[in-house]
Short mmCIF file of C-alpha atoms and ligand atoms in Angstrom, two decimals:
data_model
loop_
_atom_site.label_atom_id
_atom_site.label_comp_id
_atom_site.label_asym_id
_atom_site.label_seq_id
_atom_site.Cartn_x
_atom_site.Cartn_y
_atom_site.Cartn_z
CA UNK A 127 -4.95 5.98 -28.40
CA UNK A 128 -7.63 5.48 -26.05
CA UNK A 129 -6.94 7.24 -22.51
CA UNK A 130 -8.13 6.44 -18.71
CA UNK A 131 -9.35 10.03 -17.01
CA UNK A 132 -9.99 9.96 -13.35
CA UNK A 133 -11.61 13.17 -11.42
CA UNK A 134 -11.21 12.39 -7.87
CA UNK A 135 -13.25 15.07 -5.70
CA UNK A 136 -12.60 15.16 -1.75
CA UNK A 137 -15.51 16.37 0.20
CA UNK A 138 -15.32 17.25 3.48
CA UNK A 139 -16.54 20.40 5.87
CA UNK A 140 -14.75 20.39 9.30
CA UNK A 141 -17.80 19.67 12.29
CA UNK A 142 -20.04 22.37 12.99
CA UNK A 143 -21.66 20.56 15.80
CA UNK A 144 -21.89 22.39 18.91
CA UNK A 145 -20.94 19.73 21.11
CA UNK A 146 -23.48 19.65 23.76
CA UNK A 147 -25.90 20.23 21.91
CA UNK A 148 -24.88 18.15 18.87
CA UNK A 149 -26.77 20.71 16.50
CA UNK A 150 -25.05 23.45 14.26
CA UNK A 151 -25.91 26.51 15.25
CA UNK A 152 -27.17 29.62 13.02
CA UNK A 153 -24.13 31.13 10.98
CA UNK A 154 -24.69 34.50 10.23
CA UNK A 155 -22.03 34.59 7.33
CA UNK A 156 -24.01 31.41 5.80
CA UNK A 157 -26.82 33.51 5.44
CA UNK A 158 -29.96 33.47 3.61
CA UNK A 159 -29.22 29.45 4.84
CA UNK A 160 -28.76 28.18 8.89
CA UNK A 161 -25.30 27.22 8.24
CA UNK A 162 -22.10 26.70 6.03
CA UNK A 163 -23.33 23.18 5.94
CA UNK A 164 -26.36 23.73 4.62
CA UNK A 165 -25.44 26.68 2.24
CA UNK A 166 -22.84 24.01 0.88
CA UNK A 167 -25.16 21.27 0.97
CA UNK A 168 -27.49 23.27 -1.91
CA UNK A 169 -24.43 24.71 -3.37
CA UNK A 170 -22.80 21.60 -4.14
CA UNK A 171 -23.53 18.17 -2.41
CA UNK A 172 -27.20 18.36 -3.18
CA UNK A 173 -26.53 19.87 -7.25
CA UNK A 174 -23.48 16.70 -7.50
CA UNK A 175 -26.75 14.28 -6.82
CA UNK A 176 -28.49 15.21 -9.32
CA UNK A 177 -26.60 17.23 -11.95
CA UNK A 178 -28.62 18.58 -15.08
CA UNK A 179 -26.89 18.30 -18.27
CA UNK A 180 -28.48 20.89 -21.19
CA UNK A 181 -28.53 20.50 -24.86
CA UNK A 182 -27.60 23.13 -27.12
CA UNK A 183 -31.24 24.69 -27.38
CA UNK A 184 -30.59 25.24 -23.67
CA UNK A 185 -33.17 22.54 -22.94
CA UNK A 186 -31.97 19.84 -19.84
CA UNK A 187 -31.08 16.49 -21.47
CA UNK A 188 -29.99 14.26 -18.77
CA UNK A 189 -30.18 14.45 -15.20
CA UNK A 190 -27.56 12.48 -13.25
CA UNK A 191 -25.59 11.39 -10.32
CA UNK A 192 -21.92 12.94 -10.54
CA UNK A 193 -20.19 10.96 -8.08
CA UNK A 194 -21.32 7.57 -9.67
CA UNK A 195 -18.24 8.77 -12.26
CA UNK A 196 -16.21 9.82 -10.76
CA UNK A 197 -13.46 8.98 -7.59
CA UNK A 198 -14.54 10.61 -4.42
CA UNK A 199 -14.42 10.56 -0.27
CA UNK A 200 -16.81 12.20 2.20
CA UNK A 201 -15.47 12.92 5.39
CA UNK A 202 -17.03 10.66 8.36
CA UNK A 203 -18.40 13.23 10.49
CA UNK A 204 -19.80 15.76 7.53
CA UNK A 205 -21.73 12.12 6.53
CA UNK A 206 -23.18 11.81 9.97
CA UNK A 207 -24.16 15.20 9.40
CA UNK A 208 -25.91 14.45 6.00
CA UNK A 209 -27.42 11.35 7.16
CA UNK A 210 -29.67 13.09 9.31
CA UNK A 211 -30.39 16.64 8.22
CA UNK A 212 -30.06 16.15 4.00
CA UNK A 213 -30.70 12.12 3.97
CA UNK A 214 -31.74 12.71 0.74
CA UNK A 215 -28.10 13.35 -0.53
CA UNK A 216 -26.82 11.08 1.80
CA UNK A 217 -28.97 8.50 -0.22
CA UNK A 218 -27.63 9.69 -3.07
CA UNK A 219 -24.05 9.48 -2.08
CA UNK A 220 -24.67 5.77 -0.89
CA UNK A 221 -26.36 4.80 -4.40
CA UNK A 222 -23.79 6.61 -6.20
CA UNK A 223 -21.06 4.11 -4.90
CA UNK A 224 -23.19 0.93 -6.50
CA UNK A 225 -24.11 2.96 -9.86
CA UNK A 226 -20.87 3.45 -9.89
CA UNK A 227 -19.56 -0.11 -9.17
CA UNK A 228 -21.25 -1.13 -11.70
CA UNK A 229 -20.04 1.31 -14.20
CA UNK A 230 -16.66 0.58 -13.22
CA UNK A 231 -16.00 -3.26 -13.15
CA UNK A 232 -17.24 -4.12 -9.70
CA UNK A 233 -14.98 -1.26 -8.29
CA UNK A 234 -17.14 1.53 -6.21
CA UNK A 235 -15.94 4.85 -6.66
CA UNK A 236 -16.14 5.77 -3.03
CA UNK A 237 -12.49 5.93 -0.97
CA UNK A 238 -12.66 6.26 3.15
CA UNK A 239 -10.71 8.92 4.83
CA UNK A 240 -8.75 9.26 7.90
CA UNK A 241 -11.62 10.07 10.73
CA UNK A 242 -11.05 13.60 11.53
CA UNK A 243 -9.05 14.79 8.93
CA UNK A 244 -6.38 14.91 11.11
CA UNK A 245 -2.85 15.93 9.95
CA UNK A 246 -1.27 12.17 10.48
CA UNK A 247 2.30 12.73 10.45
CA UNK A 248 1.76 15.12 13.19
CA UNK A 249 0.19 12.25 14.76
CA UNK A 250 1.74 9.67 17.28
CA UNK A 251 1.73 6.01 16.14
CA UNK A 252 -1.06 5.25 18.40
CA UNK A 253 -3.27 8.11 17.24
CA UNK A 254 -2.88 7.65 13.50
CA UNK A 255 -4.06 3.67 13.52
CA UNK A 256 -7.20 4.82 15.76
CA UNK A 257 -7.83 7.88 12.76
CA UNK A 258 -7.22 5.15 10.13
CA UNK A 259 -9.47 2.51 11.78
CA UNK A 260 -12.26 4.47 12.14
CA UNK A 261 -12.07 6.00 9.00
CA UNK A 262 -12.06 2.55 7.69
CA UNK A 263 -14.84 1.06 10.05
CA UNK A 264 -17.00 3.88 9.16
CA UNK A 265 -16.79 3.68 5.75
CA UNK A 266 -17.62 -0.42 6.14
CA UNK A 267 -21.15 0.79 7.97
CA UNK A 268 -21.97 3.48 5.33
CA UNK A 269 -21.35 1.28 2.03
CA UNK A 270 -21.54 -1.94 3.14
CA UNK A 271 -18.10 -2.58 1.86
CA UNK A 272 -14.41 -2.85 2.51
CA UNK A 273 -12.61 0.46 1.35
CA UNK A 274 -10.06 0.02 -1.25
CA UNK A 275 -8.55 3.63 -1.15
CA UNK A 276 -7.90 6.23 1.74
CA UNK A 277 -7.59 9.93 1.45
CA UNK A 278 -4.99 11.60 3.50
CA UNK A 279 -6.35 15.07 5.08
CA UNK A 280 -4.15 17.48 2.94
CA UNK A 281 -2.73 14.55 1.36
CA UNK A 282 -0.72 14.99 4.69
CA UNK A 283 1.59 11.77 4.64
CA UNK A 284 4.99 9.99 6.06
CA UNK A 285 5.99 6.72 5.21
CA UNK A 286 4.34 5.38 9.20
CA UNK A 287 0.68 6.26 7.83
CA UNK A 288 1.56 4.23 4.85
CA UNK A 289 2.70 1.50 6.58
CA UNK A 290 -0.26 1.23 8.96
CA UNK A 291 -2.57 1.90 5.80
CA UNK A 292 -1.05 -0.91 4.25
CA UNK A 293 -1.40 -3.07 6.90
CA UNK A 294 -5.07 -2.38 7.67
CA UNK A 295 -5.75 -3.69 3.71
CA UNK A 296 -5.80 -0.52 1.77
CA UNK A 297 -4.69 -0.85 -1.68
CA UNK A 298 -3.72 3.09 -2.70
CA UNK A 299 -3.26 6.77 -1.59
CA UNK A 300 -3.69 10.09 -4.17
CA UNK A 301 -0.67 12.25 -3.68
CA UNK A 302 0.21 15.75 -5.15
CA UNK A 303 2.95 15.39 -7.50
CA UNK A 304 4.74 17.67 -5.74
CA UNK A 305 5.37 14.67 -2.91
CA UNK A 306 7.10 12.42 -4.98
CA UNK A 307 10.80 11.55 -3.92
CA UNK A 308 12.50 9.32 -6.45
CA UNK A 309 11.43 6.57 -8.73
CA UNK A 310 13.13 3.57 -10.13
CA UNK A 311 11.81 0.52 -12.57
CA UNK A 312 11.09 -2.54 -11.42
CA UNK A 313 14.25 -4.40 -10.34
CA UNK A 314 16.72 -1.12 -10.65
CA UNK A 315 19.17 -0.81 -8.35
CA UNK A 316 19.52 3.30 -8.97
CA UNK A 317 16.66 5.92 -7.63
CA UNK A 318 15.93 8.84 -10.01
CA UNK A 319 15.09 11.92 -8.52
CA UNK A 320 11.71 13.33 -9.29
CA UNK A 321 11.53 16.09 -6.72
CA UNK A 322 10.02 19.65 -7.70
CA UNK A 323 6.63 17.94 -9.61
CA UNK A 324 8.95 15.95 -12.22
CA UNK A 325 7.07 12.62 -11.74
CA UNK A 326 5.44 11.14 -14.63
CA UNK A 327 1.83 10.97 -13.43
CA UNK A 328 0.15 9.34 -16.05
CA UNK A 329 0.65 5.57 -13.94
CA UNK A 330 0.61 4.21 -10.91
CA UNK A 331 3.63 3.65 -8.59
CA UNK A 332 4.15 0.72 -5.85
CA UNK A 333 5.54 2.67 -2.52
CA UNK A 334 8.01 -0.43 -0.96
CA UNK A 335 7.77 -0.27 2.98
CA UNK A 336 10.44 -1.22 5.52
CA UNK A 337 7.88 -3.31 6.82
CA UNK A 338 7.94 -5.77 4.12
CA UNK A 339 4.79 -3.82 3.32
CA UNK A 340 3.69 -2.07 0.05
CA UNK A 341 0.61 -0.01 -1.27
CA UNK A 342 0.23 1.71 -4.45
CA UNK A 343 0.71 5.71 -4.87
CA UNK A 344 -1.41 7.81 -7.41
CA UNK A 345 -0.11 11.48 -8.11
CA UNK A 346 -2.60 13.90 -9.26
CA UNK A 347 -2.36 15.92 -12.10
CA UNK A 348 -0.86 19.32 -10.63
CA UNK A 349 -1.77 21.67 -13.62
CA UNK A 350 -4.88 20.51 -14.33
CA UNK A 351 -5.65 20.50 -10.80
CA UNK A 352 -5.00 24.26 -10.34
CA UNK A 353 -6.69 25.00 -13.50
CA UNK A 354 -10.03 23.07 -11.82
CA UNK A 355 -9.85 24.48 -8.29
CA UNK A 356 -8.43 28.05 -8.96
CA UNK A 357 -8.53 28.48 -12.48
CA UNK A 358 -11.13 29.25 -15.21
CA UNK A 359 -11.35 25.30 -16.42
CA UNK A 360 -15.37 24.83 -15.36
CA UNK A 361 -16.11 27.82 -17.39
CA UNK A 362 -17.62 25.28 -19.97
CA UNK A 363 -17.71 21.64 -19.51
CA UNK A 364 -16.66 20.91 -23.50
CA UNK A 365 -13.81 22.99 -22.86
CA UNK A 366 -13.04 20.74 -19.62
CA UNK A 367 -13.28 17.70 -21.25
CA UNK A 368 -10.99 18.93 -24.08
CA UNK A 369 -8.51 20.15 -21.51
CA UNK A 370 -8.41 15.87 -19.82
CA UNK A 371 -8.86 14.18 -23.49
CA UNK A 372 -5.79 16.16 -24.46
CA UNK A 373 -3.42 16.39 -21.00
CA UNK A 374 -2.25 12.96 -22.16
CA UNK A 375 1.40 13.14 -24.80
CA UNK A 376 0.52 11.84 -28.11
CA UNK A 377 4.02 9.30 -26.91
CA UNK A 378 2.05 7.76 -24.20
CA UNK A 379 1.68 3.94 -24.10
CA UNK A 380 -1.21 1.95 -23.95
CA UNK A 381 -2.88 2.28 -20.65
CA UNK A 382 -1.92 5.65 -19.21
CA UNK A 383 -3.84 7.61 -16.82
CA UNK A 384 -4.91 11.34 -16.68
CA UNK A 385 -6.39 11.65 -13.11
CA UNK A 386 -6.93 15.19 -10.91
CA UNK A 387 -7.71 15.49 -7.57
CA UNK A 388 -9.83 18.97 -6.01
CA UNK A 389 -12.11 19.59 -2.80
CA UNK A 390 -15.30 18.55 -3.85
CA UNK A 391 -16.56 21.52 -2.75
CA UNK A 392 -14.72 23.19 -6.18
CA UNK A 393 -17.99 21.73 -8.49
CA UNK A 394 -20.77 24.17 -7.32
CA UNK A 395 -19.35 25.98 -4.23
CA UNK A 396 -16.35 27.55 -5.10
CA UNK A 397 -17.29 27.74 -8.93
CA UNK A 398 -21.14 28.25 -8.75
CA UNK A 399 -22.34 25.43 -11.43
CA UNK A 400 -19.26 23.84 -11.29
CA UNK A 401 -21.70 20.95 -10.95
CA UNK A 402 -23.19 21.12 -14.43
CA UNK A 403 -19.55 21.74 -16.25
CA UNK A 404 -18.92 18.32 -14.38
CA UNK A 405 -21.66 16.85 -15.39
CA UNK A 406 -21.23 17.63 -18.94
CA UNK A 407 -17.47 17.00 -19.06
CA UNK A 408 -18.05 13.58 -17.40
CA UNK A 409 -20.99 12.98 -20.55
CA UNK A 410 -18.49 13.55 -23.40
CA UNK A 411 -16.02 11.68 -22.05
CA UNK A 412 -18.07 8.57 -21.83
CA UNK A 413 -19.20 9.54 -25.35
CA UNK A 414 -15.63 9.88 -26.76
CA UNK A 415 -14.05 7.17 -28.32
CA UNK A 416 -10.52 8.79 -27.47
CA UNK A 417 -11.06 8.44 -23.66
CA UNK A 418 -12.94 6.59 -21.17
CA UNK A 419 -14.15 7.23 -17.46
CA UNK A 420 -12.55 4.97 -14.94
CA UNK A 421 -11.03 5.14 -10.66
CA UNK A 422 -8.14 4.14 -8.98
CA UNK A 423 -9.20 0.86 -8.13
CA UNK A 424 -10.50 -0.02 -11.53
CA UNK A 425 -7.43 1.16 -13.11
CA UNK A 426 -4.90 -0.80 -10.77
CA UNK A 427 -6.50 -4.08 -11.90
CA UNK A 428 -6.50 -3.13 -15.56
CA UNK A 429 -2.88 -1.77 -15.07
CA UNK A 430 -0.55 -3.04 -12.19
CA UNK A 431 1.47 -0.48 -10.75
CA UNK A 432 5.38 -1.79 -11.04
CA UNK A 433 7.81 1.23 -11.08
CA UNK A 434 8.29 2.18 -7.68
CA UNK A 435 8.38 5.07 -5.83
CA UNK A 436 9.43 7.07 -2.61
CA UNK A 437 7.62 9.82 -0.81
CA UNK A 438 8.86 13.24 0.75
CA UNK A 439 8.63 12.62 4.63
CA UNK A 440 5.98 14.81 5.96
CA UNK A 441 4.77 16.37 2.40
CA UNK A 442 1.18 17.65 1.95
CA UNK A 443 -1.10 19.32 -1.04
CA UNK A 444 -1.81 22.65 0.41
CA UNK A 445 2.26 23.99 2.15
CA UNK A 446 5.26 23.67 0.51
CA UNK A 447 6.62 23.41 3.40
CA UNK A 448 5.89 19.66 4.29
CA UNK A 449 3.11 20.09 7.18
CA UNK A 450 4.51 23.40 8.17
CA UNK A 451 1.52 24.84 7.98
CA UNK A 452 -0.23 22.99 11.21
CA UNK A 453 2.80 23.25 13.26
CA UNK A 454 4.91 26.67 12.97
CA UNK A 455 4.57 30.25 11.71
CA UNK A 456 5.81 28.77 7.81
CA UNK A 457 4.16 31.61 6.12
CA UNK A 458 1.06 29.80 4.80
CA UNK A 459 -1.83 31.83 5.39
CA UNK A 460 -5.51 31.99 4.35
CA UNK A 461 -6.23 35.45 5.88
CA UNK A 462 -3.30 37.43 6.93
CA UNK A 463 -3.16 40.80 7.78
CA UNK A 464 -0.83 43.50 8.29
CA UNK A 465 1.25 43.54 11.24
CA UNK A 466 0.12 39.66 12.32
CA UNK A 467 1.56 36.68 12.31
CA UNK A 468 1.48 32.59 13.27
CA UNK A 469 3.76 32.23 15.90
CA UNK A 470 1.26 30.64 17.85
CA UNK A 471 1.00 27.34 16.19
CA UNK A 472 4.05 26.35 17.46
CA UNK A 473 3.53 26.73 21.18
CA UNK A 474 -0.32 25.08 20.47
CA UNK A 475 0.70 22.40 18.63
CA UNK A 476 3.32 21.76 21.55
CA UNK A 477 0.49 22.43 24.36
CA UNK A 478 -1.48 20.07 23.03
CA UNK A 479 0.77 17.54 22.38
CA UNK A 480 2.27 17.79 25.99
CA UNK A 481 -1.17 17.40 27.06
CA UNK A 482 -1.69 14.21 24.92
CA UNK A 483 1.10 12.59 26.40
CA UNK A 484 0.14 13.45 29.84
CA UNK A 485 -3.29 12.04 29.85
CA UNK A 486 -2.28 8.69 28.21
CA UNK A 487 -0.34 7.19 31.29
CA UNK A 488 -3.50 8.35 32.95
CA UNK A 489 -6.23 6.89 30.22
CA UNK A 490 -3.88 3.49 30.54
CA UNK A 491 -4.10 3.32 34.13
CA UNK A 492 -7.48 4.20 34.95
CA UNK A 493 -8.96 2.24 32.32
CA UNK A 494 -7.10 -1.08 32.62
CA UNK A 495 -9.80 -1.89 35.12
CA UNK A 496 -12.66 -1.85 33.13
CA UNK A 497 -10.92 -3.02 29.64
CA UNK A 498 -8.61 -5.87 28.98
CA UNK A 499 -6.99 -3.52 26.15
CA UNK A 500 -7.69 0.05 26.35
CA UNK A 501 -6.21 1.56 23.60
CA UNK A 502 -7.97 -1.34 21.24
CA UNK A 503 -11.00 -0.33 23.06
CA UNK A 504 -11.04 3.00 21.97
CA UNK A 505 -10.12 1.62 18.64
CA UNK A 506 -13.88 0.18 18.83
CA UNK A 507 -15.57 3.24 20.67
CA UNK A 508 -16.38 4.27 17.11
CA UNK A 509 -18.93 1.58 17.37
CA UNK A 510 -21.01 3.90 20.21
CA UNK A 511 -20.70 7.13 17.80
CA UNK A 512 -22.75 4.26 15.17
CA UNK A 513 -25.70 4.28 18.01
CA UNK A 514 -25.62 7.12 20.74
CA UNK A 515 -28.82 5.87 21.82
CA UNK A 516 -27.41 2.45 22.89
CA UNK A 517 -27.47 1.92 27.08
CA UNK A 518 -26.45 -1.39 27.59
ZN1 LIG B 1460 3.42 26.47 4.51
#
């Protein structure tokens, strides 16, 4: 029974930029490179382009472009980066998204994410549809194309972002299974619960809004997602392809998916050659007659999502504790030491916050004399970061 596999890689690096100077400076820990950007860059964003594939007498076979197979975003301000100190992997990332659309029935495999990977539901109304605009209008000037997918930093999500997502035209979200609520069939009256990763994941899911509005939900692969980012599973590509080929029951109907989600940054940065497994799992699944290659768009024309599905309010990929992680001491932590702790993210968090809604009545007022509609004005000031050189 043949099976759909989707990799989805998110790419993103947070802005280095000093910003008056609008250059990264040098980055001693980056070293023998300037910066983390570039070190990255030839780690993994550069390798992705142009990924060798070896036969068995160690000899290189194929060279291609990983992310014309596969699903993937690049955040908007590490691609302004790209675009003008690697533009030859920002070319490649471009040309990917046609190979790719070609490969995969007129679908391109890149999705646009929210601007600056902000954390949304920590977001006010106002400042999540100015992330989710620019995101989108962005992504329209890079590809030449209306997005049909949005990634959610930290797969950060409440049912507002969906709503506004849904109502700006895109068509689907990745989620970690963990941040599935409840399901029910089409026409059910009765929720199930599917809390604590118990979603099936091999389909697609319609997410019903109180808006009238709906859009459709993937959920990654959990397992096979840990295995990829922190496990051992791009040890050998064969092995990796086995490891997809077989994640889906021998039970499963016709038309099932098997799709994971990682940071991009997992194929060559954070597993050196990561790159090259990819490549070479990506080659024997389009060789296998037991699987085939496809994305999230190509897959919700071949196979409507019905079932439907609720999120957890204010659920992310990376704390189990919703988006405690960005707003309180929850016990998430990268580096900890001895003796310290996180209190301060609440009181930031709050600072800022207090400081947002302070300014606004002040941005309204000041700028109602030069704007008909401010806020819908800065909606469009990503138009000046597309041309800094424009006076008029
Ligand atoms: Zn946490």
């Amino acid at each position: 029974m043949p099976c759909s596999i989707c990799l989805h890689g998110h790419f993103y690096q947070p802005p280095r930029e000093n910003p008056w100077l609008e250059e990264v400076e040098i980055q001693e820990s980056a070293a023998p490179w300037h910066d983390w950007n570039e070190r990255i860059s030839e780690e993994c964003y550069g390798p992705n382009s142009a990924a060798r594939i070896f036969d068995d007498a160690g000899w290189i076979r194929r060279i291609v472009n990983n992310y014309s197979r596969i699903s993937f975003n690049f955040g908007p301000t590490l691609l302004s980066w790209m675009e003008r100190k690697r533009p030859q992997y920002y070319q490649a990332v471009l040309e990917a998204d046609r190979l790719g659309s070609a490969r995969f029935s007129g679908h391109g495999p890149a999705i646009a994410q929210a601007y600056n990977h902000m954390i949304l539901p920590l977001a006010n109304r106002r400042d999540k549809i100015t992330q989710i605009v620019w995101g989108i209008e962005d992504f329209q000037k890079r590809f030449q194309r209306a997005p049909e997918g949005m990634w959610l930093p930290e797969c950060a999500v409440d049912s507002e972002t969906l709503d506004i997502l849904a109502e700006h035209g895109i068509r689907f979200v990745i989620l970690a299974p963990r941040q599935a609520q409840a399901v029910r069939e089409k026409g059910a009256s009765s929720w199930t619960d599917v809390t604590g990763e118990r979603v099936d994941t091999h389909r697609a899911y319609i997410c019903p809004l109180r808006s009238g509005r709906a859009l459709s939900l993937f959920f990654y692969q959990g397992e096979l997602a840990q295995k990829v980012a922190f496990g051992d599973a791009l040890r050998n590509g064969g092995d990796f392809a086995k490891m997809l080929i077989g994640a889906l029951p021998e039970s499963a109907t016709l038309g099932r998916l098997v799709s994971v989600a990682t940071d991009g940054e997992t194929f060559g940065h954070h597993h050196k050659y990561g790159d090259m497994a990819l490549a070479y799992c990506l080659d024997i699944i389009e060789r296998s007659r037991s699987a085939s290659l496809t994305i999230f768009g190509e897959y919700l024309d071949s196979t409507p999502s019905v079932d439907e599905v609720r999120i957890v309010e204010n659920s992310s990929w990376s704390c189990v504790h919703g988006v405690g992680r960005w707003k309180e001491d929850c016990g998430c932590s990268a580096h900890s030491r001895p003796g310290w702790n996180q209190r301060w993210r609440g009181p930031l968090r709050e600072a800022l916050d207090t400081l947002r809604d302070a300014a606004a009545p002040l941005f309204e007022r000041e700028a109602a004399s030069l704007f008909p509609d401010p806020w819908g004005a800065r909606n469009r000031y990503i138009e000046v970061f597309f041309d800094h050189t424009r006076s008029e």
